[in-house]
Coordinates of C-alpha atoms in Angstrom, one line a residue:
Chain A
M1 CA -38.5 1.5 -35.9
F2 CA -36.8 -1.7 -34.9
L3 CA -34.4 -1.5 -37.8
K4 CA -33.5 2.1 -37.0
D5 CA -32.8 1.2 -33.3
Y6 CA -30.7 -1.8 -34.5
F7 CA -28.5 0.3 -36.7
N8 CA -28.3 3.1 -34.2
D9 CA -27.0 0.6 -31.6
I10 CA -24.4 -0.6 -34.1
A11 CA -23.3 3.0 -34.9
Q12 CA -23.0 3.9 -31.2
A13 CA -21.0 0.7 -30.5
V14 CA -18.6 1.4 -33.3
G15 CA -18.4 5.0 -32.2
S16 CA -17.5 4.1 -28.6
L17 CA -14.9 1.5 -29.8
L18 CA -13.4 4.1 -32.1
S19 CA -13.1 6.7 -29.3
G20 CA -11.3 4.1 -27.2
M21 CA -9.1 3.1 -30.1
R22 CA -8.2 6.8 -30.6
R23 CA -6.7 6.7 -27.1
T24 CA -4.7 3.7 -28.0
G25 CA -3.5 5.4 -31.2
Y26 CA -2.5 8.5 -29.3
Y27 CA -0.1 6.6 -27.1
F28 CA 1.1 4.6 -30.0
T29 CA 2.3 7.8 -31.7
H30 CA 3.4 9.6 -28.5
H31 CA 6.3 7.7 -27.2
K32 CA 7.3 10.4 -24.7
E33 CA 4.2 9.8 -22.7
I34 CA 5.2 6.2 -22.0
I35 CA 6.6 6.0 -18.5
T36 CA 7.8 2.4 -18.3
E37 CA 10.9 2.1 -16.2
Q38 CA 13.4 -0.4 -17.5
Y39 CA 14.2 -1.7 -14.0
P40 CA 17.2 -4.0 -14.1
D41 CA 18.9 -1.9 -16.7
N42 CA 18.4 1.4 -14.9
R43 CA 20.0 0.3 -11.7
A44 CA 22.8 2.7 -11.9
T45 CA 20.5 5.7 -12.1
L46 CA 17.8 4.4 -9.7
V47 CA 17.3 6.8 -6.8
L48 CA 15.1 5.7 -3.9
P49 CA 13.7 8.3 -1.5
E50 CA 15.7 8.8 1.7
R51 CA 12.8 7.6 3.9
F52 CA 12.4 4.3 2.0
R53 CA 12.7 1.4 4.4
G54 CA 14.7 -1.4 2.9
E55 CA 16.6 -3.0 5.9
V56 CA 17.9 -2.0 9.3
V57 CA 21.6 -1.0 9.3
M58 CA 23.9 0.3 12.0
P59 CA 26.1 3.2 10.8
H60 CA 29.8 3.1 11.9
N61 CA 32.1 6.0 11.8
G62 CA 35.7 6.1 10.6
Q63 CA 37.1 4.7 13.8
N64 CA 34.9 1.7 13.7
E65 CA 32.6 3.0 16.4
H66 CA 28.8 2.7 16.6
R67 CA 26.3 4.4 18.8
C68 CA 24.5 1.3 20.2
T69 CA 24.6 1.0 24.0
G70 CA 22.7 -2.4 24.1
C71 CA 19.7 -1.0 25.9
T72 CA 17.3 -3.4 24.0
A73 CA 14.7 -0.7 23.4
C74 CA 14.5 -1.8 19.8
E75 CA 14.2 -5.5 20.8
L76 CA 11.2 -4.6 22.9
A77 CA 9.6 -2.4 20.3
C78 CA 9.8 -5.0 17.5
P79 CA 6.6 -6.9 16.9
N80 CA 8.1 -9.9 15.3
G81 CA 11.2 -10.7 17.3
T82 CA 13.4 -9.6 14.4
I83 CA 16.1 -8.1 16.7
K84 CA 18.1 -10.0 19.3
I85 CA 20.8 -8.2 21.3
V86 CA 23.5 -10.1 22.9
T87 CA 25.3 -8.1 25.6
K88 CA 28.6 -8.5 27.4
F89 CA 30.3 -6.7 30.2
E90 CA 33.4 -4.6 29.5
L91 CA 35.8 -2.8 31.8
N92 CA 35.8 0.9 30.9
A93 CA 38.6 3.4 31.5
E94 CA 37.9 3.8 35.2
G95 CA 37.9 0.1 35.7
K96 CA 34.1 -0.2 36.1
R97 CA 32.1 -3.1 34.6
K98 CA 29.8 -1.7 32.0
K99 CA 27.2 -3.3 29.7
A100 CA 28.1 -3.2 26.0
V101 CA 26.6 -4.8 22.9
D102 CA 28.3 -8.0 21.9
A103 CA 26.2 -8.9 18.8
F104 CA 23.3 -7.0 17.3
V105 CA 21.5 -9.9 15.6
Y106 CA 19.1 -8.8 12.9
H107 CA 16.8 -11.3 11.2
L108 CA 15.9 -9.7 7.9
E109 CA 13.6 -12.6 6.9
L110 CA 11.3 -11.7 9.9
C111 CA 11.4 -7.9 9.4
T112 CA 8.3 -6.1 8.2
M113 CA 10.0 -2.7 7.9
C114 CA 7.5 -1.1 10.4
N115 CA 10.1 1.4 11.6
L116 CA 9.2 0.9 15.3
C117 CA 12.8 0.0 16.3
I118 CA 14.2 3.1 14.7
Q119 CA 11.7 5.3 16.6
A120 CA 12.4 3.5 19.8
C121 CA 16.2 3.9 19.7
P122 CA 17.3 6.6 22.2
T123 CA 20.7 7.0 20.7
D124 CA 20.0 6.9 16.9
A125 CA 22.2 3.9 16.6
I126 CA 20.2 2.2 13.9
K127 CA 18.6 3.5 10.7
M128 CA 16.8 2.2 7.6
A129 CA 18.9 1.7 4.5
Q130 CA 17.5 2.0 1.0
S131 CA 18.7 -1.4 -0.4
F132 CA 15.8 -3.6 -1.5
E133 CA 17.3 -6.4 -3.5
H134 CA 17.5 -8.9 -0.7
S135 CA 17.3 -12.3 -2.5
V136 CA 19.9 -14.8 -1.4
Y137 CA 20.4 -18.5 -2.1
D138 CA 20.3 -19.6 1.6
R139 CA 18.0 -18.3 4.3
S140 CA 20.8 -18.2 6.9
Q141 CA 22.4 -15.4 4.9
L142 CA 19.5 -13.2 5.9
T143 CA 20.5 -13.3 9.6
K144 CA 22.9 -10.5 10.0
I145 CA 25.1 -9.2 12.8
L146 CA 24.9 -5.4 12.4
N147 CA 27.8 -4.3 14.6
K148 CA 31.1 -4.8 12.8
P149 CA 33.7 -7.0 14.4
E150 CA 36.0 -5.2 16.9
S151 CA 33.7 -2.2 16.8
K152 CA 33.3 0.0 19.9
L153 CA 30.7 2.3 21.4
Q154 CA 31.3 5.9 20.3
E155 CA 32.5 8.1 23.1
G156 CA 30.0 10.4 24.7
V157 CA 27.0 8.2 23.9
E158 CA 25.1 7.2 27.0
Chain B
M1 CA -18.6 -31.1 -0.3
V2 CA -20.0 -34.6 -0.6
E3 CA -23.4 -33.4 0.9
E4 CA -23.4 -30.5 -1.5
I5 CA -23.2 -32.8 -4.5
G6 CA -26.0 -35.0 -3.0
T7 CA -28.4 -32.1 -2.7
T8 CA -28.1 -30.8 -6.3
D9 CA -30.4 -31.9 -9.1
E10 CA -29.5 -34.3 -11.7
G11 CA -27.7 -32.6 -14.6
D12 CA -26.2 -29.9 -12.4
L13 CA -22.6 -29.2 -12.9
I14 CA -20.3 -28.3 -10.0
I15 CA -17.2 -26.4 -10.9
N16 CA -14.5 -24.8 -8.8
I17 CA -13.0 -21.4 -9.4
G18 CA -9.9 -20.9 -7.4
P19 CA -8.1 -20.9 -5.0
Q20 CA -5.5 -20.2 -7.7
H21 CA -7.5 -18.2 -10.3
P22 CA -6.7 -14.8 -11.6
A23 CA -10.3 -13.6 -11.6
T24 CA -10.8 -14.1 -7.9
H25 CA -8.0 -11.6 -7.1
G26 CA -6.4 -13.8 -4.5
V27 CA -6.9 -17.2 -3.0
L28 CA -10.7 -17.3 -2.9
H29 CA -12.3 -20.6 -3.7
L30 CA -15.7 -20.5 -5.2
V31 CA -17.8 -23.7 -5.6
I32 CA -20.3 -23.0 -8.3
T33 CA -23.4 -25.1 -9.0
L34 CA -24.4 -24.6 -12.7
N35 CA -27.5 -25.6 -14.6
G36 CA -26.4 -25.2 -18.1
E37 CA -25.0 -21.7 -18.2
T38 CA -27.1 -20.4 -15.3
V39 CA -25.6 -20.1 -11.9
R40 CA -27.8 -21.8 -9.3
K41 CA -25.5 -21.4 -6.3
V42 CA -22.1 -19.9 -5.4
E43 CA -20.4 -21.0 -2.3
P44 CA -17.3 -19.2 -1.2
H45 CA -14.7 -21.3 0.7
L46 CA -12.4 -19.3 2.9
G47 CA -9.3 -20.2 4.9
Y48 CA -6.6 -20.2 2.3
I49 CA -5.0 -17.0 3.6
H50 CA -6.1 -17.1 7.2
R51 CA -3.2 -15.7 9.3
S52 CA -5.0 -15.3 12.6
I53 CA -4.3 -11.6 12.8
E54 CA -6.8 -11.0 15.5
K55 CA -5.3 -13.6 17.8
M56 CA -1.8 -12.4 17.0
C57 CA -2.7 -8.9 18.0
E58 CA -3.6 -10.0 21.5
S59 CA 0.1 -10.6 22.2
L60 CA 1.3 -7.3 20.7
S61 CA 1.3 -3.9 22.4
Y62 CA -0.9 -1.0 21.3
R63 CA 1.9 0.4 19.1
Q64 CA 2.9 -2.9 17.6
F65 CA -0.5 -4.3 16.5
I66 CA -1.2 -1.6 14.0
Y67 CA 1.4 -2.8 11.4
S68 CA -0.5 -6.1 11.0
T69 CA -3.7 -4.4 9.8
S70 CA -1.8 -3.2 6.7
R71 CA -1.6 -6.8 5.7
M72 CA -5.4 -7.2 5.8
D73 CA -6.8 -4.8 3.2
Y74 CA -3.5 -4.1 1.6
L75 CA -5.1 -1.6 -0.8
S76 CA -6.4 0.6 1.9
S77 CA -3.7 0.0 4.5
H78 CA -3.5 3.7 5.5
I79 CA -7.2 3.7 6.4
N80 CA -7.0 0.5 8.4
N81 CA -4.0 1.9 10.4
H82 CA -6.0 5.1 10.8
C83 CA -8.9 3.2 12.4
C84 CA -6.6 1.3 14.8
A85 CA -4.8 4.5 15.8
M86 CA -8.2 6.2 16.4
T87 CA -9.4 3.3 18.6
V88 CA -6.3 3.5 20.8
E89 CA -6.6 7.3 21.0
K90 CA -10.2 6.9 22.1
G91 CA -9.0 4.7 24.9
L92 CA -6.2 7.0 25.9
Q93 CA -8.5 10.1 25.5
L94 CA -5.7 11.6 23.4
E95 CA -6.3 14.6 21.2
V96 CA -4.6 14.5 17.8
P97 CA -2.9 17.7 16.6
E98 CA -4.7 19.5 13.9
R99 CA -1.9 19.0 11.4
A100 CA -1.8 15.3 12.0
A101 CA -5.6 15.0 11.4
V102 CA -5.3 16.8 8.1
I103 CA -2.4 14.7 7.0
R104 CA -4.4 11.6 7.9
I105 CA -7.3 12.6 5.8
L106 CA -5.0 13.5 2.9
M107 CA -3.4 10.1 3.1
D108 CA -6.7 8.3 3.4
E109 CA -8.1 10.0 0.3
L110 CA -4.9 9.3 -1.7
T111 CA -5.2 5.6 -0.6
R112 CA -8.9 5.6 -1.6
I113 CA -8.0 6.9 -5.1
A114 CA -5.1 4.4 -5.4
S115 CA -7.5 1.6 -4.5
H116 CA -10.2 2.7 -6.8
V117 CA -7.8 3.2 -9.7
L118 CA -6.4 -0.3 -9.2
W119 CA -10.0 -1.6 -9.0
W120 CA -10.9 0.2 -12.2
G121 CA -8.0 -1.5 -14.1
A122 CA -8.7 -4.9 -12.6
M123 CA -12.4 -4.7 -13.3
A124 CA -11.8 -3.9 -16.9
M125 CA -9.4 -6.7 -17.1
D126 CA -11.9 -9.1 -15.6
I127 CA -14.3 -8.3 -18.3
G128 CA -11.6 -8.7 -21.0
A129 CA -10.1 -5.3 -21.7
F130 CA -6.4 -5.5 -20.9
T131 CA -5.2 -2.0 -21.8
P132 CA -7.0 -0.1 -18.9
F133 CA -4.9 -2.0 -16.4
F134 CA -1.8 -0.3 -17.6
H135 CA -3.5 3.1 -17.7
A136 CA -4.6 2.6 -14.1
F137 CA -1.2 1.6 -12.9
R138 CA 0.3 4.7 -14.4
E139 CA -1.7 6.9 -12.0
R140 CA -1.4 4.5 -9.1
E141 CA 2.4 4.6 -9.5
M142 CA 2.3 8.4 -8.8
I143 CA 0.5 7.8 -5.5
N144 CA 2.9 5.0 -4.6
D145 CA 5.8 7.4 -5.2
I146 CA 4.2 10.0 -3.0
M147 CA 3.7 7.4 -0.3
E148 CA 7.2 6.1 -0.7
E149 CA 8.6 9.6 -0.2
T150 CA 6.6 10.6 2.8
C151 CA 5.9 7.3 4.6
G152 CA 8.8 5.2 3.5
A153 CA 6.9 2.3 2.0
R154 CA 4.7 1.7 -1.0
L155 CA 2.0 -0.5 0.4
T156 CA 2.4 -1.4 4.0
M157 CA 3.3 2.0 5.4
N158 CA 2.5 1.8 9.2
Y159 CA 2.4 5.6 9.0
M160 CA -0.5 6.3 11.4
V161 CA 0.6 5.8 15.0
P162 CA -1.4 6.5 18.2
G163 CA -1.1 10.3 18.6
G164 CA -0.6 11.3 15.0
V165 CA 1.7 10.2 12.2
Q166 CA 5.2 8.8 12.1
F167 CA 6.9 11.5 10.1
D168 CA 6.2 15.0 9.0
L169 CA 5.2 15.5 5.3
H170 CA 8.1 15.4 2.9
P171 CA 8.9 18.9 1.4
N172 CA 8.0 17.6 -2.0
F173 CA 4.7 16.3 -0.9
H174 CA 2.7 19.4 -1.7
R175 CA 4.1 19.8 -5.2
R176 CA 3.7 16.1 -6.1
V177 CA 0.1 15.8 -4.9
K178 CA -0.8 18.9 -6.9
A179 CA 0.8 17.3 -10.0
F180 CA -1.0 14.1 -9.3
V181 CA -4.4 15.8 -8.9
K182 CA -3.9 17.6 -12.2
Q183 CA -2.9 14.4 -13.9
L184 CA -5.8 12.4 -12.7
R185 CA -8.3 15.2 -13.5
N186 CA -6.9 15.0 -17.0
K187 CA -7.0 11.3 -17.2
L188 CA -10.5 10.6 -15.8
P189 CA -12.2 11.6 -19.0
E190 CA -9.8 9.2 -20.7
Y191 CA -10.9 6.4 -18.4
D192 CA -14.5 7.2 -19.3
E193 CA -13.6 7.1 -23.0
L194 CA -11.9 3.8 -22.7
V195 CA -14.3 1.9 -20.4
T196 CA -17.4 3.8 -19.1
H197 CA -18.8 4.7 -22.5
N198 CA -17.7 1.5 -24.2
A199 CA -20.6 -0.3 -25.7
I200 CA -19.3 -3.8 -24.9
F201 CA -18.6 -2.9 -21.3
K202 CA -22.1 -1.3 -20.9
S203 CA -23.9 -4.3 -22.3
R204 CA -22.0 -6.7 -20.1
T205 CA -22.7 -4.7 -16.9
K206 CA -26.0 -2.9 -17.2
G207 CA -28.8 -4.8 -15.5
V208 CA -26.4 -7.5 -14.4
G209 CA -26.2 -8.7 -10.8
I210 CA -28.8 -6.5 -9.3
L211 CA -28.6 -6.1 -5.5
S212 CA -31.7 -4.5 -4.0
K213 CA -31.6 -2.0 -1.2
E214 CA -33.2 -4.4 1.3
D215 CA -30.7 -7.1 0.5
A216 CA -27.8 -4.8 0.7
I217 CA -28.9 -3.8 4.2
S218 CA -29.7 -7.3 5.4
Y219 CA -26.4 -8.7 4.2
G220 CA -24.6 -5.9 5.9
C221 CA -23.0 -4.5 2.7
S222 CA -21.2 -1.3 3.0
G223 CA -19.1 1.1 0.9
P224 CA -19.7 1.6 -2.8
T225 CA -21.4 -1.8 -3.1
A226 CA -24.2 -0.7 -0.8
R227 CA -24.3 2.9 -2.0
A228 CA -24.9 1.7 -5.6
S229 CA -28.1 0.1 -4.2
G230 CA -29.2 3.3 -2.6
V231 CA -28.1 2.8 1.0
D232 CA -26.5 5.9 2.4
C233 CA -23.8 4.4 4.5
D234 CA -20.7 6.6 4.0
I235 CA -19.2 6.7 7.4
R236 CA -17.5 9.9 6.5
K237 CA -20.9 11.5 6.2
T238 CA -23.1 9.7 8.6
Y239 CA -20.6 9.4 11.5
P240 CA -17.8 11.9 10.6
Y241 CA -14.4 11.4 12.2
E242 CA -11.2 13.4 12.2
G243 CA -12.6 16.5 10.6
Y244 CA -14.5 15.1 7.7
E245 CA -17.5 17.1 8.9
K246 CA -15.7 20.3 7.9
L247 CA -15.2 19.2 4.3
Q248 CA -17.5 19.7 1.3
F249 CA -18.1 16.5 -0.6
E250 CA -21.0 14.5 -1.8
Q251 CA -21.9 10.9 -1.0
A252 CA -21.7 9.0 -4.3
M253 CA -25.0 7.3 -4.7
S254 CA -27.0 5.3 -7.2
T255 CA -30.3 3.4 -7.0
D256 CA -30.0 0.8 -9.7
G257 CA -27.9 -1.6 -7.7
D258 CA -26.5 -3.3 -10.8
T259 CA -22.9 -3.9 -11.8
Y260 CA -22.7 -0.7 -13.9
S261 CA -24.0 1.5 -11.1
R262 CA -21.4 0.0 -8.7
Y263 CA -18.9 0.9 -11.3
L264 CA -20.2 4.5 -11.6
V265 CA -20.3 5.0 -7.9
R266 CA -16.6 4.3 -7.6
M267 CA -15.8 6.6 -10.5
V268 CA -17.7 9.4 -8.8
E269 CA -16.0 8.7 -5.6
M270 CA -12.6 9.1 -7.2
R271 CA -13.7 12.6 -8.2
Q272 CA -15.0 13.4 -4.7
S273 CA -11.7 12.3 -3.2
L274 CA -9.9 14.5 -5.6
S275 CA -12.0 17.5 -4.5
I276 CA -11.3 16.7 -0.8
I277 CA -7.6 16.6 -1.5
E278 CA -7.9 20.0 -3.4
Q279 CA -9.7 21.5 -0.4
L280 CA -7.0 20.4 2.0
I281 CA -3.7 20.5 0.2
D282 CA -3.4 24.3 0.4
N283 CA -4.7 24.5 4.0
I284 CA -2.5 22.1 5.9
P285 CA -2.2 23.8 9.4
E286 CA 1.3 24.2 10.9
G287 CA 2.1 22.5 14.2
D288 CA 3.0 19.1 15.6
F289 CA 2.5 16.0 13.5
Q290 CA 2.4 13.8 16.6
A291 CA 1.0 14.3 20.1
K292 CA 3.3 13.5 23.0
T293 CA 2.6 9.9 24.2
K294 CA 4.1 7.8 26.9
A295 CA 6.7 5.2 25.9
V296 CA 4.4 2.4 27.0
L297 CA 0.7 2.8 26.2
K298 CA -1.8 1.4 28.6
L299 CA -5.5 1.5 27.8
P300 CA -7.9 1.7 30.7
K301 CA -10.2 -1.2 31.4
G302 CA -13.1 -1.2 29.0
E303 CA -14.3 -1.6 25.4
F304 CA -13.5 0.7 22.6
Y305 CA -14.9 0.7 19.1
S306 CA -14.3 3.1 16.2
R307 CA -15.0 2.8 12.5
V308 CA -13.9 4.4 9.3
E309 CA -14.8 4.3 5.6
T310 CA -12.2 2.4 3.7
A311 CA -12.2 2.1 -0.1
R312 CA -14.4 -1.0 0.2
G313 CA -16.7 0.0 3.0
E314 CA -17.0 0.2 6.7
F315 CA -14.0 -1.0 8.7
G316 CA -14.3 -1.2 12.5
V317 CA -11.9 -2.0 15.2
Y318 CA -13.2 -3.3 18.6
I319 CA -10.7 -3.5 21.4
V320 CA -11.4 -5.1 24.8
S321 CA -8.9 -3.9 27.3
E322 CA -8.2 -5.3 30.8
G323 CA -6.0 -2.4 31.6
G324 CA -2.7 -3.9 30.5
T325 CA -0.3 -3.1 27.8
T326 CA -1.8 -5.6 25.4
P327 CA -5.4 -5.9 24.3
Y328 CA -7.5 -8.7 25.8
R329 CA -9.4 -9.2 22.6
I330 CA -9.4 -7.5 19.2
K331 CA -12.1 -7.8 16.6
F332 CA -11.9 -6.3 13.1
R333 CA -15.0 -5.7 11.2
S334 CA -13.9 -5.9 7.6
P335 CA -16.1 -4.7 4.7
G336 CA -15.0 -7.4 2.3
F337 CA -16.5 -10.3 4.4
S338 CA -20.0 -8.8 4.4
N339 CA -19.9 -7.8 0.8
L340 CA -18.8 -11.3 -0.2
S341 CA -21.7 -12.8 1.7
A342 CA -24.1 -11.0 -0.7
L343 CA -22.4 -12.5 -3.7
D344 CA -24.4 -15.8 -3.7
H345 CA -27.7 -13.9 -3.6
T346 CA -26.6 -11.5 -6.4
V347 CA -25.3 -14.1 -8.7
R348 CA -28.1 -16.7 -8.5
G349 CA -29.9 -16.9 -11.8
Q350 CA -27.3 -15.0 -13.7
K351 CA -25.0 -16.5 -16.4
I352 CA -21.6 -17.9 -15.5
G353 CA -20.0 -15.3 -17.8
D354 CA -21.4 -12.5 -15.7
L355 CA -20.1 -14.0 -12.4
V356 CA -16.6 -12.5 -12.9
A357 CA -18.1 -9.1 -13.8
I358 CA -20.2 -9.1 -10.7
M359 CA -17.3 -10.2 -8.5
G360 CA -15.1 -7.5 -10.0
S361 CA -17.7 -4.9 -9.2
F362 CA -17.8 -6.0 -5.5
D363 CA -14.1 -5.1 -5.3
L364 CA -13.1 -8.0 -3.1
V365 CA -9.7 -8.1 -1.4
I366 CA -9.2 -11.7 -0.1
P367 CA -6.8 -11.1 2.8
D368 CA -9.4 -8.6 4.1
I369 CA -12.1 -11.2 4.0
D370 CA -10.0 -13.9 5.5
R371 CA -7.7 -12.4 8.1

């Protein structure tokens, strides 16, 4: 009895190992089912979904105009103090003093990509970009000013 | 530490596993007292990844604090966010649109599968089988792609917000989830072939690390760890939330309480989650995905608690509000901490080689234990 159980155990063990090895053998002979992405080599063809949150950017149109009024809604919505908005006063066409954004400072190193600033923005001035390769040699390079130099507020945005 | 060494018998060996050790799945530090090969005591030392999230949340508004809970149990971040959003909604007495509730359940179950699939690979790797890890990551990648497309991130989504969800479902969501369900249904027998029926795996896990029902209750274990010992503690069944009461699914249970039954419970749970997804994916109601909320959320004075079933067990959020825009106090009840506290009791008298197998079956996520 003991011997029978002993050999039964061995047979079952070998059987279970073989059924596992059959799986391995299947993938060894079916190369098409291997789905490894060759990441740094496939950069040119890599497409990220449009909702992917890589970093905050401020789109500018052809006339170097953005939509940011400097209302600081995003600054208040941010949980980490990632955004700092420096404002200035400008004279508009009628000669009135009007608040405008001087520098939209964005600290990428603090950002957790939670999307709260984008949702808070009343004028859709900022959006998330799909870039994800953020490594730099110096931390100061991660602090960015999102509005381009000499850029203006797009007309009609209040 | 010095006192510890003083109290042990002569001939006992004290070894440290971690904080930097691949088998502890993070920065957990275990001080193990050994007598020969037999474990006499295991003492977990925490604090290596303490970020003081509860205190941080006190200075964040009710919209802002949710993102930080993704960083606790990063494998069930959706479910953590869900619980936070539910607690805030409870305080605001806000009704979530039907569509948002269904989307939330779908995302929760996808997260649960992703977590269990990852655990399956890691558990097999702890025991010495390396191949299953890659098989597991193949399926998990599909879920991550679905999440990336709909929620915009792969792990820390911050998708659940008070009142609903951040975005509507992506047009591809339906098709991709169907493809994923089909794929995982095909691959689960393969998982069984590779690991569940494997003779080496069975002999290393069967009868090892038995946690009795009484101990599971007294240590406050929850989730698959407790259900493997025969405690029926699935919050989705016992205290249903967000429409789980309308769904057909079984509570995965076992009564043996050993490592193998903890393994089996999770395997069954994956199939149950798949069937929940199948029930919902064709019946997503039309409508809003987010209820209208004020720009600044203010909870009335009082205390609010809600709980959910994460992949690891019961997760609870307790908010004390003084009526302002930020919570006065937040407490998170994380499943990992209670499950870890049962580890010492379970491992005593077992061999050192089984320690990693038992720890793997507890499915510990260290940032969840030590938040």
